[in-house]
PDB file of C-alpha atoms in Angstrom:
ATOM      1  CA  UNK A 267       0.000   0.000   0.000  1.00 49.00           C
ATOM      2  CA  UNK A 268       1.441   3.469  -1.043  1.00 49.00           C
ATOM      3  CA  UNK A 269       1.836   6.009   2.116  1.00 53.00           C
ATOM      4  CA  UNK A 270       1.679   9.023  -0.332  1.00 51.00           C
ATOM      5  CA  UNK A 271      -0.963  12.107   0.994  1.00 52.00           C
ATOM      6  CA  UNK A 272      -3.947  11.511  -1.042  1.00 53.00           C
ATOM      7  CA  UNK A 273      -3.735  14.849  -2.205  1.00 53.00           C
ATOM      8  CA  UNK A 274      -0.102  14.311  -4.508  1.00 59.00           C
ATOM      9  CA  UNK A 275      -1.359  11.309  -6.155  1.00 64.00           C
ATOM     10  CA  UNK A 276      -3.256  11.078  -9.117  1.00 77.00           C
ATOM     11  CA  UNK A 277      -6.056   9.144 -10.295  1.00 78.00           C
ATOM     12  CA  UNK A 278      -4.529   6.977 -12.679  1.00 79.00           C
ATOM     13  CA  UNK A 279      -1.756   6.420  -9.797  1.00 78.00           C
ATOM     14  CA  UNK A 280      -5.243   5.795  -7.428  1.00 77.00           C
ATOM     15  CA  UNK A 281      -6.155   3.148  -9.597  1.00 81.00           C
ATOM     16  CA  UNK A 282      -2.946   1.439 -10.129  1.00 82.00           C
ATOM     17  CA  UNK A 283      -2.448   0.998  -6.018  1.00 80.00           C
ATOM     18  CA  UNK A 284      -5.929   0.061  -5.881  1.00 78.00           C
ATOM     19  CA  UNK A 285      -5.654  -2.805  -8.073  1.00 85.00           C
ATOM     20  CA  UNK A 286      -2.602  -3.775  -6.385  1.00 84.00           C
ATOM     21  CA  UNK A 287      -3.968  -3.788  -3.310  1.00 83.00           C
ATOM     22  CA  UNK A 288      -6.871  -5.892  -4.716  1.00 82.00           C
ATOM     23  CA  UNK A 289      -4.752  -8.592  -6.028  1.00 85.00           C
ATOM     24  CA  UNK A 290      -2.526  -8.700  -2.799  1.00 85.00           C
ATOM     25  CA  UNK A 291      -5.840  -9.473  -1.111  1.00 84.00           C
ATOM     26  CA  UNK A 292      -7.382 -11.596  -3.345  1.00 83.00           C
ATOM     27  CA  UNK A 293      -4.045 -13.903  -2.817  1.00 86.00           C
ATOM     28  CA  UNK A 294      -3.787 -13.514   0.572  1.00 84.00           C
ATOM     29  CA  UNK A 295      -7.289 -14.874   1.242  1.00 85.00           C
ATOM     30  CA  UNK A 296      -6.875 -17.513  -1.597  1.00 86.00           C
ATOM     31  CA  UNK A 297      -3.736 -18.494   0.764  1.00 84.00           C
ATOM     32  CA  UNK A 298      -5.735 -18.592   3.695  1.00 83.00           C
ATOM     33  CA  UNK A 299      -8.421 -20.792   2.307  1.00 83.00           C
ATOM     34  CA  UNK A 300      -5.739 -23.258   0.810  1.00 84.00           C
ATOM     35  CA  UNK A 301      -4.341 -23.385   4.383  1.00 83.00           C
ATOM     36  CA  UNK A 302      -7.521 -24.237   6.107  1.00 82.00           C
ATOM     37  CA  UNK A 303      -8.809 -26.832   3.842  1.00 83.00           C
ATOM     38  CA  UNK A 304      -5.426 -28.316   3.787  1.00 83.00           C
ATOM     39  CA  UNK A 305      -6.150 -28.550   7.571  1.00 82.00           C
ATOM     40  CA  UNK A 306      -9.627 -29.641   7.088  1.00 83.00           C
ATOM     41  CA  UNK A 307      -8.629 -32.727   4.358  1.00 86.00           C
ATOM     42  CA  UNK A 308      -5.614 -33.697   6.698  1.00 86.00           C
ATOM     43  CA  UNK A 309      -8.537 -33.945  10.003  1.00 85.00           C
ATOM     44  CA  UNK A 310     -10.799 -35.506   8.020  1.00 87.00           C
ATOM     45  CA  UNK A 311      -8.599 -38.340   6.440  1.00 88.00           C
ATOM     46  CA  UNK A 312      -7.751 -39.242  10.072  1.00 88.00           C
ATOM     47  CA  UNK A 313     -11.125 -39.236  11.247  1.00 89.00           C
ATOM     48  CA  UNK A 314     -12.071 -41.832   8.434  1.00 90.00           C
ATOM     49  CA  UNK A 315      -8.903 -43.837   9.206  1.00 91.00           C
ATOM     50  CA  UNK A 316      -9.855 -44.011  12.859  1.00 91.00           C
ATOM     51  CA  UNK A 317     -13.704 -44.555  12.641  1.00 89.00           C
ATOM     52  CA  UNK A 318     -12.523 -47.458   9.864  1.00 92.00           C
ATOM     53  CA  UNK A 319     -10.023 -48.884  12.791  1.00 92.00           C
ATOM     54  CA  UNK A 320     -12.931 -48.800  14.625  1.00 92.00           C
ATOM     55  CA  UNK A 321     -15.417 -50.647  12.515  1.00 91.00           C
ATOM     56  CA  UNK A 322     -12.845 -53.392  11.827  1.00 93.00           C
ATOM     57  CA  UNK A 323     -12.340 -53.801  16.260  1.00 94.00           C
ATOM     58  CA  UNK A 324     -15.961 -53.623  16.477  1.00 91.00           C
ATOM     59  CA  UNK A 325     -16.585 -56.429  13.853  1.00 91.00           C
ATOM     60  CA  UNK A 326     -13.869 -58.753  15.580  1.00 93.00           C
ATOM     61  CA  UNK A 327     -15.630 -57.851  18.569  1.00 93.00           C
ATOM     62  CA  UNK A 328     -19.244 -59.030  17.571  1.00 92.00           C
ATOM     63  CA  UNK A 329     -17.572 -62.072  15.806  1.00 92.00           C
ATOM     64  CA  UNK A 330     -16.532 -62.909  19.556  1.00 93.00           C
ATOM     65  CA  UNK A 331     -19.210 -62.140  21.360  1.00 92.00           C
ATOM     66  CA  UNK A 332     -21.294 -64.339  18.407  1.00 92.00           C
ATOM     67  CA  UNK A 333     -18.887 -67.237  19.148  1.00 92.00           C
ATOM     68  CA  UNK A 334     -19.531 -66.574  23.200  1.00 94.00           C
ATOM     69  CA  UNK A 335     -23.052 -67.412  22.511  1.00 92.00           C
ATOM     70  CA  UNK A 336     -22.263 -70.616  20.351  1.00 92.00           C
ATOM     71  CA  UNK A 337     -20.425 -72.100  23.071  1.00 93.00           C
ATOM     72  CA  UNK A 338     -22.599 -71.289  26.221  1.00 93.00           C
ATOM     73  CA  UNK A 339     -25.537 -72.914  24.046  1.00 91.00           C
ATOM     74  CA  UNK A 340     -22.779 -75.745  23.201  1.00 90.00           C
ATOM     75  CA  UNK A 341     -22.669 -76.112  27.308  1.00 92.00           C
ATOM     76  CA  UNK A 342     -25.908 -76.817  27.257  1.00 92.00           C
ATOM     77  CA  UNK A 343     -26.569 -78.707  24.320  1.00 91.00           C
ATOM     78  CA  UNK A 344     -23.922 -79.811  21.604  1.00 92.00           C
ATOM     79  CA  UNK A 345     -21.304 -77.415  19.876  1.00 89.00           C
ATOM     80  CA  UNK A 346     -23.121 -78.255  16.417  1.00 91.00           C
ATOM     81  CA  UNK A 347     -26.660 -77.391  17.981  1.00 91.00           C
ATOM     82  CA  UNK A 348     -24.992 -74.279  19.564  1.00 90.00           C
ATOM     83  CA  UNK A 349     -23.095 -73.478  15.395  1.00 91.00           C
ATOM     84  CA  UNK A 350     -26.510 -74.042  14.371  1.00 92.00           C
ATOM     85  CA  UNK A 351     -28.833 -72.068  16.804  1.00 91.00           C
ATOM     86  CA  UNK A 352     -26.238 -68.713  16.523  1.00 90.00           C
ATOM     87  CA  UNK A 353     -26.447 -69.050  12.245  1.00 92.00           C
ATOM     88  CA  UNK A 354     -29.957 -68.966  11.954  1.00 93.00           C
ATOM     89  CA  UNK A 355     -30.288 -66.529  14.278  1.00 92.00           C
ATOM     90  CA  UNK A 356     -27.812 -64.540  12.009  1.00 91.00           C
ATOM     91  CA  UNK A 357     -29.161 -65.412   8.959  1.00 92.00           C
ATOM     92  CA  UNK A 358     -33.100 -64.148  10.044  1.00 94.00           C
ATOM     93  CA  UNK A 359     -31.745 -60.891  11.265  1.00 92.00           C
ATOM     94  CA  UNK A 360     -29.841 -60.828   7.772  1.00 92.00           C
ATOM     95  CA  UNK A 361     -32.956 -61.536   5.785  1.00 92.00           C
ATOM     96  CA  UNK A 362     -34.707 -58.778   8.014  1.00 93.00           C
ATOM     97  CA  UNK A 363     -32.264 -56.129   7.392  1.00 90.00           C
ATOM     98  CA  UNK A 364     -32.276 -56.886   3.564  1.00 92.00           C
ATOM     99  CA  UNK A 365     -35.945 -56.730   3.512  1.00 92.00           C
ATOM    100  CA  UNK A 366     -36.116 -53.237   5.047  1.00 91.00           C
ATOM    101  CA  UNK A 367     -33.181 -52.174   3.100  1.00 90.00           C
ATOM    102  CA  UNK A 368     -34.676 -53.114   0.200  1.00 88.00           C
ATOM    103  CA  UNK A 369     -37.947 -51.001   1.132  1.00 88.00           C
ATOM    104  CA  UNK A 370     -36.385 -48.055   1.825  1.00 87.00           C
ATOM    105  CA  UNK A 371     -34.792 -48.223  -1.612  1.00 86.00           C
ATOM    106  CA  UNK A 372     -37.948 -48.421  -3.309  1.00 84.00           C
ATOM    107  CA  UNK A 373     -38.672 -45.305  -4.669  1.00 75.00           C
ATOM    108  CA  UNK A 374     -35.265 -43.825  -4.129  1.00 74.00           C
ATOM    109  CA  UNK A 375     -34.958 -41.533  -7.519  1.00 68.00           C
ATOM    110  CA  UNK A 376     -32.149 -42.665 -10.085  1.00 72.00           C
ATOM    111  CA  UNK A 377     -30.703 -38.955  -9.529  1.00 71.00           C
ATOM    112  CA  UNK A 378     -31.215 -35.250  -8.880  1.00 75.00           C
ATOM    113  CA  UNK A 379     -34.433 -34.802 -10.709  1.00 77.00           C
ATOM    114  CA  UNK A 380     -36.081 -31.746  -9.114  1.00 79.00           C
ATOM    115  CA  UNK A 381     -32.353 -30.081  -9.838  1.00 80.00           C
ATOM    116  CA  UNK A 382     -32.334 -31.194 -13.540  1.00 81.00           C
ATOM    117  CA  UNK A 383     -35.842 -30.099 -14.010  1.00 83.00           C
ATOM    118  CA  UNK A 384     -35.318 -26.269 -12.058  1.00 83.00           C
ATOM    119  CA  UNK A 385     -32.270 -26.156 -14.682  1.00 85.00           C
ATOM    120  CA  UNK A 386     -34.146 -27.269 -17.659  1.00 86.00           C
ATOM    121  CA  UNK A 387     -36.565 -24.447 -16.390  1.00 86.00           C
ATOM    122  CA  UNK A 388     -34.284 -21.924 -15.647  1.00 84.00           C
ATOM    123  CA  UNK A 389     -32.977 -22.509 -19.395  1.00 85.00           C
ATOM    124  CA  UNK A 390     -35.993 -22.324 -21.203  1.00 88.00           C
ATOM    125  CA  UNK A 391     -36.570 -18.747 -19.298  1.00 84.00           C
ATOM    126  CA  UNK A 392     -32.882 -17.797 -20.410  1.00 85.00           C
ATOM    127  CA  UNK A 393     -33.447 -18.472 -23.821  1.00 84.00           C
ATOM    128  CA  UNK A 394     -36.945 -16.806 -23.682  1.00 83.00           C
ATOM    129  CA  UNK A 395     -35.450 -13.552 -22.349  1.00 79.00           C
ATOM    130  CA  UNK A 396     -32.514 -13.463 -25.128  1.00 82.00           C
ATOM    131  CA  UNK A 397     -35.187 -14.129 -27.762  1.00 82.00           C
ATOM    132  CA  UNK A 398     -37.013 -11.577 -26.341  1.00 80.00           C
ATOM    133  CA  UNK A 399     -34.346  -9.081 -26.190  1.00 76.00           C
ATOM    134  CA  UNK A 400     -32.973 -10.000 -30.131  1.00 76.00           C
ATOM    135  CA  UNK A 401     -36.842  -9.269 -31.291  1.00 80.00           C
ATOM    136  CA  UNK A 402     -36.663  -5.792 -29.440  1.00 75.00           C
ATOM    137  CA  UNK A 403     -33.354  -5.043 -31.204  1.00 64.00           C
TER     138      UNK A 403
END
């Protein structure tokens, strides 16, 4: 930034240092932005990393406490009968889980189509205002 009295400078000179002064901004902000999404990516990346570590101690954990199960119904009974009573149990809560899955999917639209159709919209109002405007020319 110039330190000149605004009364020696001239407008051309104004103009010049504005601009300037513009650009350094413009950069220093982009700078500022590229440092906080750099920060941003690099905390999100961990957080996925750890909430992954987390999915893959949580599935060895259920896997345990599945095989817990088996063998205190093995006590009981047989270790086949125990194999036996833990995979259906498995399987009907699979089959359950697909069948809601699969009705919360129905209807699900293949993609954006409110969005496509506001743009298709918006277009057709575009291209009625420039035909408009080329008639009045």
């Amino acid at each position: 930034m110039s330190a000149e009295p605004k009364s020696d400078r001239s407008i051309p000179g104004s103009i010049k240092d504005l601009t300037t002064d513009l650009s350094q901004l413009v950069r220093g902000e982009i700078a500022l932005a590229k440092s906080e999404l750099h920060e941003s990516v690099k905390r999100v990346g961990t957080g996925a990393g750890l909430f992954g570590g987390a999915g893959v101690i949580g599935l060895f954990a259920v896997e345990f406490l599945l095989l817990a199960a088996m063998f205190g119904i093995a006590a009981a009974t047989s270790l086949w009968l125990g194999a036996l009573v833990v995979g259906v149990a498995l399987g009907i809560i699979g089959v359950i889980l697909m069948m809601t899955g699969k009705k919360k999917m129905e209807g699900v639209a293949d993609g954006p189509t409110r969005a496509i159709e506001q743009i298709k919209s918006d277009a057709k109002v575009i291209k009625a205002d420039v035909e408009r405007a080329a008639r009045r020319k």
